[in-house]
PDB file of C-alpha atoms in Angstrom:
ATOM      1  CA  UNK N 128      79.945  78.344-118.193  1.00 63.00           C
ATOM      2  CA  UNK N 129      78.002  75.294-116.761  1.00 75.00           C
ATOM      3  CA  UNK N 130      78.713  73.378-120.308  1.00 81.00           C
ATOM      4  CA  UNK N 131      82.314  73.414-119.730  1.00 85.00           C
ATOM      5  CA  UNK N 132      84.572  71.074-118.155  1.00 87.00           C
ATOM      6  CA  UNK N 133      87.864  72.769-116.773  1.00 87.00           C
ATOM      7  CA  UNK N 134      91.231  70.948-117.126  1.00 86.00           C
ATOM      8  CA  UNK N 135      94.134  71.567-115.203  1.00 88.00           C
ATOM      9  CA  UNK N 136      96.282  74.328-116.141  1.00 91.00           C
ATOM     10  CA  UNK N 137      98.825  72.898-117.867  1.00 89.00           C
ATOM     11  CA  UNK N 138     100.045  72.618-121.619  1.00 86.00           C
ATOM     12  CA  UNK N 139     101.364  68.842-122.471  1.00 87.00           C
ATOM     13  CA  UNK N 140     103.115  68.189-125.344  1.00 85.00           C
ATOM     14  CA  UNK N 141     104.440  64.695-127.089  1.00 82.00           C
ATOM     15  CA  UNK N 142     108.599  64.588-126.935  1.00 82.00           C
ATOM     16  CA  UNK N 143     109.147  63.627-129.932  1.00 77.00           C
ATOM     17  CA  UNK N 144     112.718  62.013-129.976  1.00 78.00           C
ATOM     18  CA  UNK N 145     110.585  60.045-127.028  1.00 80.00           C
ATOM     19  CA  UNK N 146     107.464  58.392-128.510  1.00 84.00           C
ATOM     20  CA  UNK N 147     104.699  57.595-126.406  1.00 87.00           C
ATOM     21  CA  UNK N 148     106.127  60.389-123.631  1.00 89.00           C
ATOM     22  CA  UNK N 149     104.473  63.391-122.713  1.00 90.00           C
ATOM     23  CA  UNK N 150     105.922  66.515-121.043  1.00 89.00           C
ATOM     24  CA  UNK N 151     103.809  69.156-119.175  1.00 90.00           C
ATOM     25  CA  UNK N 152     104.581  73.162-118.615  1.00 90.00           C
ATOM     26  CA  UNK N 153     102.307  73.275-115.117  1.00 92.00           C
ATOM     27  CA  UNK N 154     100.777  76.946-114.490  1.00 92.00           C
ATOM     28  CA  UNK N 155     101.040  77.067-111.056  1.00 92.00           C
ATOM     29  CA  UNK N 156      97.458  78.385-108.509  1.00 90.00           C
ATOM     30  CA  UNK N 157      97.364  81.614-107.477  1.00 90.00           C
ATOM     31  CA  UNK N 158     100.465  82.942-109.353  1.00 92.00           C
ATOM     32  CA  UNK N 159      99.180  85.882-111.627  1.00 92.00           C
ATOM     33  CA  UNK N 160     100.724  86.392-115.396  1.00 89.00           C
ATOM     34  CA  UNK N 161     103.305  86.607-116.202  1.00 87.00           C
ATOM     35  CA  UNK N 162     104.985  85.187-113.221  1.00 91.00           C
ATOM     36  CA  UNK N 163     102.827  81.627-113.507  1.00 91.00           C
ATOM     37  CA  UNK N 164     104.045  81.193-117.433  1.00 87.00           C
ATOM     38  CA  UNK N 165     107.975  82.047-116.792  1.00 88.00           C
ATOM     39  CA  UNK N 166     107.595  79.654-113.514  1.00 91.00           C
ATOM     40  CA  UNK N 167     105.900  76.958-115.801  1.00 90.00           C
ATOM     41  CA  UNK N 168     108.578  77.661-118.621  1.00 87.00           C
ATOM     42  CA  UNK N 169     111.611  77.379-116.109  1.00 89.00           C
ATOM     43  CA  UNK N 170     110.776  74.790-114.348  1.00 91.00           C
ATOM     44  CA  UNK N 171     110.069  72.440-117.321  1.00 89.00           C
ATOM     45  CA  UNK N 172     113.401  70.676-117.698  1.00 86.00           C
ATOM     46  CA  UNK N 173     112.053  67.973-120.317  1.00 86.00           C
ATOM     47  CA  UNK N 174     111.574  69.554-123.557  1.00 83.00           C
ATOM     48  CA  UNK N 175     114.099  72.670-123.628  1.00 83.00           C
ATOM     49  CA  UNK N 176     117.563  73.095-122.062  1.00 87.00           C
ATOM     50  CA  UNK N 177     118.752  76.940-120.676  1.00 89.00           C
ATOM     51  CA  UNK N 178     120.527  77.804-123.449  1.00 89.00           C
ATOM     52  CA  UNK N 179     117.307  77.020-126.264  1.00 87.00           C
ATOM     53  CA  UNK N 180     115.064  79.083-123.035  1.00 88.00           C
ATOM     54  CA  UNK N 181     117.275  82.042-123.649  1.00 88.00           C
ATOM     55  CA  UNK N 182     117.466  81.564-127.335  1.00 88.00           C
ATOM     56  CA  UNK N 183     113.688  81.613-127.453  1.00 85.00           C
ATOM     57  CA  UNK N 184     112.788  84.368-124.559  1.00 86.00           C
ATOM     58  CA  UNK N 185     115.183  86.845-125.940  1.00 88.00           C
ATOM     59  CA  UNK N 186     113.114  87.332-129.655  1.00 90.00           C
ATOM     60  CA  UNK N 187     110.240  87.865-127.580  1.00 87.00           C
ATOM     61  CA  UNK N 188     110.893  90.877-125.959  1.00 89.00           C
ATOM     62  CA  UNK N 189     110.265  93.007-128.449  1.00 92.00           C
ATOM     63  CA  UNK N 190     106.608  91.369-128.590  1.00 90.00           C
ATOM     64  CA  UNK N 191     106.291  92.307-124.261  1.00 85.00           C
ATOM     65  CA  UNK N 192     107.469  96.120-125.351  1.00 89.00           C
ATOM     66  CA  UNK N 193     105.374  97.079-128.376  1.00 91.00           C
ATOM     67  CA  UNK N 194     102.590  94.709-127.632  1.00 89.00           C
ATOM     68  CA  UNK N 195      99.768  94.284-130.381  1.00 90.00           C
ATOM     69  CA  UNK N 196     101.274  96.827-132.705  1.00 93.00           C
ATOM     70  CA  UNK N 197     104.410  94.688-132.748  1.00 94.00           C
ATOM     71  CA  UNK N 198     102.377  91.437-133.366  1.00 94.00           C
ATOM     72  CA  UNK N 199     100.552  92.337-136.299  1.00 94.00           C
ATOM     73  CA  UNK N 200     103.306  93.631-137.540  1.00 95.00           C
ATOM     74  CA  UNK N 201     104.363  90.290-137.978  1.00 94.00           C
ATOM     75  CA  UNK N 202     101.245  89.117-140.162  1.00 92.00           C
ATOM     76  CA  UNK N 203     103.998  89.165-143.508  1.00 91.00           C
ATOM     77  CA  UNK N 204     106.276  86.412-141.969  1.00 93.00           C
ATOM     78  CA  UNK N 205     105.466  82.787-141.643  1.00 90.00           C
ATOM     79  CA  UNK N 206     106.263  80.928-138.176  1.00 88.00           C
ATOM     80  CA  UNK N 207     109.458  79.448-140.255  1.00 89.00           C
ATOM     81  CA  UNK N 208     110.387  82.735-141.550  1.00 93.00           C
ATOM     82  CA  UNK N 209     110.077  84.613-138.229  1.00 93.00           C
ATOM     83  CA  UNK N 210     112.068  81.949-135.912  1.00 90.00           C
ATOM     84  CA  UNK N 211     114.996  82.318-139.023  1.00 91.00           C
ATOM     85  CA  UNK N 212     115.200  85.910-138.851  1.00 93.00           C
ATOM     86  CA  UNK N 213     115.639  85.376-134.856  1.00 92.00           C
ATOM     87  CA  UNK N 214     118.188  82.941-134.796  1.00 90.00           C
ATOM     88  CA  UNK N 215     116.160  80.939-132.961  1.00 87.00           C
ATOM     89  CA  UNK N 216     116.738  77.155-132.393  1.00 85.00           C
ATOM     90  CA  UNK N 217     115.717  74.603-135.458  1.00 83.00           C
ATOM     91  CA  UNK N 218     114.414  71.950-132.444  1.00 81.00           C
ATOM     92  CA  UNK N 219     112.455  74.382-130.855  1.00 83.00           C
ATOM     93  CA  UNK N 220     109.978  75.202-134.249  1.00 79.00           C
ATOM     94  CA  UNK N 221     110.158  71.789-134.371  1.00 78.00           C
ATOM     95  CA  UNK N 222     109.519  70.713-130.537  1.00 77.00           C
ATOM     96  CA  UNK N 223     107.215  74.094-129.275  1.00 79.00           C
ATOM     97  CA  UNK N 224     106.252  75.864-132.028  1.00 77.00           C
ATOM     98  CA  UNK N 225     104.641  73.199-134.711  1.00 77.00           C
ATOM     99  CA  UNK N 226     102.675  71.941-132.023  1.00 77.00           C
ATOM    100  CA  UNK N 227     101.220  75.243-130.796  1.00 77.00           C
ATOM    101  CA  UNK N 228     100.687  75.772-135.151  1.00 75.00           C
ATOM    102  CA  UNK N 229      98.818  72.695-135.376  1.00 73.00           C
ATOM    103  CA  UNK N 230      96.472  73.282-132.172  1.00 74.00           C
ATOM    104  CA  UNK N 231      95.502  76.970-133.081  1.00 70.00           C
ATOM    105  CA  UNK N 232      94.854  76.902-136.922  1.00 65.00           C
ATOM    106  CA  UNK N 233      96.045  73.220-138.678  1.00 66.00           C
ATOM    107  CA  UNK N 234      98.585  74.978-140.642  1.00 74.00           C
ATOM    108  CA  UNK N 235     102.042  73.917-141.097  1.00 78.00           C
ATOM    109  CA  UNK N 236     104.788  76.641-139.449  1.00 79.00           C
ATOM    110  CA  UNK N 237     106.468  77.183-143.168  1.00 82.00           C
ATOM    111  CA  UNK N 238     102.568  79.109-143.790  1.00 83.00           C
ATOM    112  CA  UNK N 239     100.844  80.038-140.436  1.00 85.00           C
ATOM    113  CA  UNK N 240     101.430  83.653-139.950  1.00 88.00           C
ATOM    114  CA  UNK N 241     103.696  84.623-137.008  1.00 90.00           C
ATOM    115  CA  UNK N 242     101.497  86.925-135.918  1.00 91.00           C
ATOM    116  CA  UNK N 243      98.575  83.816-134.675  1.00 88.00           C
ATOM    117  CA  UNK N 244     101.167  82.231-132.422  1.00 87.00           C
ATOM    118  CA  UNK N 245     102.174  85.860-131.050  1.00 91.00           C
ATOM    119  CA  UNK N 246      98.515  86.476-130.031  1.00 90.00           C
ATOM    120  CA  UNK N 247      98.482  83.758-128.475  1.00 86.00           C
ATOM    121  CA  UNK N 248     101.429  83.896-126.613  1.00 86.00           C
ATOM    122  CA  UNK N 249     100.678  87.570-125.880  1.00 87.00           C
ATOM    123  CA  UNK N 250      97.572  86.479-123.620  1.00 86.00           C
ATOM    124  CA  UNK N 251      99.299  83.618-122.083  1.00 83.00           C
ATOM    125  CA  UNK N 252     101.329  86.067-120.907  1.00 83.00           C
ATOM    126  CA  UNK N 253      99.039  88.762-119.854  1.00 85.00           C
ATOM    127  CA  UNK N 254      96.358  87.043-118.435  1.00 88.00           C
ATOM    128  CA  UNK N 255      96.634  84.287-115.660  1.00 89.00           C
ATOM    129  CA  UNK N 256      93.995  81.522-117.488  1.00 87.00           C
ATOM    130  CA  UNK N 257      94.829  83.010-120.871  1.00 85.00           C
ATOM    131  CA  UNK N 258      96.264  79.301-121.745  1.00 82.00           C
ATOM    132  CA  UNK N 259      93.577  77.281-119.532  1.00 84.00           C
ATOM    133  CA  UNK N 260      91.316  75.119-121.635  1.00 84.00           C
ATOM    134  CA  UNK N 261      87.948  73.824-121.030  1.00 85.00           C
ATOM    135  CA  UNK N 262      85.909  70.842-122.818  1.00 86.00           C
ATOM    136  CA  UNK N 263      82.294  70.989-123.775  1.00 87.00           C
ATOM    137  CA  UNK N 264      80.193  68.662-122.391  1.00 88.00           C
ATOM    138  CA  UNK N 265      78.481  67.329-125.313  1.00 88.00           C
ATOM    139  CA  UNK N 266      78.530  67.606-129.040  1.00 89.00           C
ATOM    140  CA  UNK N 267      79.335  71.417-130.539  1.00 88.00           C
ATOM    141  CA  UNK N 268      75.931  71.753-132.488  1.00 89.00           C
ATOM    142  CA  UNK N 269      74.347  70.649-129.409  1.00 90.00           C
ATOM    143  CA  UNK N 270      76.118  72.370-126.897  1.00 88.00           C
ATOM    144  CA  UNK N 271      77.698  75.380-128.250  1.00 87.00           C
ATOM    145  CA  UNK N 272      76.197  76.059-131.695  1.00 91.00           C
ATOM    146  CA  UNK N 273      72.209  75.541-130.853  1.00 92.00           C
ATOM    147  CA  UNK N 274      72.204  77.927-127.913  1.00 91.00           C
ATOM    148  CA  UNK N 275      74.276  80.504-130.379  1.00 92.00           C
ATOM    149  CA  UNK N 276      71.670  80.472-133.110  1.00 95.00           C
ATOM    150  CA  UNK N 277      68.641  80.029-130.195  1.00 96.00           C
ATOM    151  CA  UNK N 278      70.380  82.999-128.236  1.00 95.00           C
ATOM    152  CA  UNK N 279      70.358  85.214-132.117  1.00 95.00           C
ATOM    153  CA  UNK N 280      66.567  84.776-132.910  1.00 97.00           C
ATOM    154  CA  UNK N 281      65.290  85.142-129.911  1.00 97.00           C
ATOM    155  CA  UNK N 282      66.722  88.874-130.096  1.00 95.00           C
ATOM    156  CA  UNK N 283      65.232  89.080-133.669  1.00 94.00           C
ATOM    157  CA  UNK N 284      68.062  87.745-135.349  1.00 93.00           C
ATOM    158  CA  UNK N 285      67.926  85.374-138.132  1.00 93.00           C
ATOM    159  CA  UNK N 286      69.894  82.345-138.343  1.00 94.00           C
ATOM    160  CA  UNK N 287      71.059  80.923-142.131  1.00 92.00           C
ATOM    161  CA  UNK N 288      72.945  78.160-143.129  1.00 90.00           C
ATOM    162  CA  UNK N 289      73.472  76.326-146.866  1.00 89.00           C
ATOM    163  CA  UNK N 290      74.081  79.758-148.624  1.00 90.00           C
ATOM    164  CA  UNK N 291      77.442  79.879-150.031  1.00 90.00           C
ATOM    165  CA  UNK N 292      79.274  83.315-150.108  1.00 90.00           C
ATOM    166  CA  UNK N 293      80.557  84.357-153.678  1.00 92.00           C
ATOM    167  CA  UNK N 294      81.822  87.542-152.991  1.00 92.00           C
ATOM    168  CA  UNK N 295      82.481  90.219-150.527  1.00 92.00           C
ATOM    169  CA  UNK N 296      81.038  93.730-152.101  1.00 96.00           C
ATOM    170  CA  UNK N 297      83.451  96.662-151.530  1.00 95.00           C
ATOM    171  CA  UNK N 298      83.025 100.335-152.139  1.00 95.00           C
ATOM    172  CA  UNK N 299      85.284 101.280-154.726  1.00 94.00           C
ATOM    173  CA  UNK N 300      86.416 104.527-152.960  1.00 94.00           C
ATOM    174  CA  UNK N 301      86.849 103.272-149.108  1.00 94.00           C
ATOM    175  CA  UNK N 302      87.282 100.235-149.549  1.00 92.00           C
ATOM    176  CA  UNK N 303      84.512  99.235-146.715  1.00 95.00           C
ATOM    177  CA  UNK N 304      81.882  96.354-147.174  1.00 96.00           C
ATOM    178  CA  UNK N 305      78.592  96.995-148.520  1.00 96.00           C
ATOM    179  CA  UNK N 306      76.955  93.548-148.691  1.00 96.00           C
ATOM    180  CA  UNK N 307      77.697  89.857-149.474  1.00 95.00           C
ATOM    181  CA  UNK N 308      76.646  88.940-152.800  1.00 96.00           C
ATOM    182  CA  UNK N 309      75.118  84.892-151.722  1.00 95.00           C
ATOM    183  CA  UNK N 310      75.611  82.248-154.144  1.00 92.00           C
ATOM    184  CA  UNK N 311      71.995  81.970-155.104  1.00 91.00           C
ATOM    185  CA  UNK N 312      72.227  85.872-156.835  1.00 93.00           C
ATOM    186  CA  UNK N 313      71.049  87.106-153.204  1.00 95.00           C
ATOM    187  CA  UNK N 314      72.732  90.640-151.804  1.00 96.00           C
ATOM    188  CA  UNK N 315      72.397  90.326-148.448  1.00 95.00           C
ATOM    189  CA  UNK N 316      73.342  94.055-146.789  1.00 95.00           C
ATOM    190  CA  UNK N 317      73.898  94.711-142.682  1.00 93.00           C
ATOM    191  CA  UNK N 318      75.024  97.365-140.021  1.00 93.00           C
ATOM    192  CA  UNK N 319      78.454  95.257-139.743  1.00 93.00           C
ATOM    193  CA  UNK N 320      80.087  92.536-141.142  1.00 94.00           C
ATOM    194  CA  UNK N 321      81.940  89.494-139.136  1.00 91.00           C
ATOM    195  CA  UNK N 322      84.279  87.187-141.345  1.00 86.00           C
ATOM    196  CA  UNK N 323      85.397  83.537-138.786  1.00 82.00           C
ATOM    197  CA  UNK N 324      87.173  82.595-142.549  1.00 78.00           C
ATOM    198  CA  UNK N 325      91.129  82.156-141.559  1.00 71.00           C
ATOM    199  CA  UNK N 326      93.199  84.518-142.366  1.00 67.00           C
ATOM    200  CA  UNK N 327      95.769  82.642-143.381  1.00 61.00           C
ATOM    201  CA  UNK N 328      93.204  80.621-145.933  1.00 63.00           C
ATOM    202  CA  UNK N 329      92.604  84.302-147.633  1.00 66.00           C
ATOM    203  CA  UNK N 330      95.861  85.277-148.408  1.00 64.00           C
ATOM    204  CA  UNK N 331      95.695  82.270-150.923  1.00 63.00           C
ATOM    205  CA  UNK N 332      92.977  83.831-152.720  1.00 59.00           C
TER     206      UNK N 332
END
């Protein structure tokens, strides 16, 4: 906590038929979700007009009644594909959506899964500071990775980097992990197994 630097909760993005102009949806203080998200959606008058709001609230429902089960779901459809099976507005995927793409994974709407920008949405909507952001105060390896690996060995952990993986080892009956077979010929074998490779990246494999 005392390495980050808290902004103000707000999400800006660039108006694009306006270059060089910004718009901002303000959360406001002490409003809890998902009162402080409608109120910062409504009263942003910049970037979408009523009719697009109601266009783009009214797919979403179904994401507020089934929740997470509803969202993944989703993983089969791109961004693109899911807005065209909702009828919803060409200018908002391009305004809202390929912005909120680019800032969670770098992938273009027409191959991000629908079911990233859901999650996201999901906790912006059920949690008051689920859409606050916060800035390091230095360099990651520094500031974020160094007191990761420092925080792993001194628990007895061991810390590795420069071994590339060449495959994930499966049991051919369940289908669960048994080890990660290292580049160098090394098996290296664990109590569980935690993959930060994108999703999205794997499905082209």
């Amino acid at each position: 906590e005392d390495r980050l630097q808290w902004k103000e909760h707000a999400m800006t993005f660039a108006m694009q038929d306006y270059p060089g102009e910004f718009t901002k949806f303000n959360f406001p203080k002490g409003l809890p979700a998902p009162f402080n998200m409608a109120y910062a959606i409504l009263t942003n008058d910049k970037m979408l007009t009523w009719v697009e709001k109601l266009r783009t609230g009214a797919p979403l429902v179904p994401m507020l009644v089934g929740g997470q089960e509803y969202i993944n779901a989703q993983d089969e459809l791109s961004v693109q594909e899911w807005m065209k099976k909702n009828f919803m507005p060409e200018r908002v995927r391009e305004e809202l959506f390929i912005a909120m793409g680019k800032a969670l994974d770098f992938i273009d709407s027409d191959k991000l899964s629908m079911t990233v920008i859901l999650t996201a949405m999901n906790r912006f909507i059920n949690e008051t500071h689920g859409s606050k952001t916060a800035f390091l105060d230095g360099n990651q390896p520094d500031r974020l990775c160094k007191p990761m690996a420092d925080h792993v060995v001194a628990a007895g952990g061991e810390v590795r980097t420069g071994c590339g993986l060449r495959e994930i080892l499966l049991d051919a009956t369940t289908g669960e992990v048994t080890g990660l077979a290292l580049a160098g010929g090394e098996v290296v074998t664990g109590d569980h197994y935690v993959s930060a490779m994108p999703v999205d990246a794997l499905k082209l494999l």
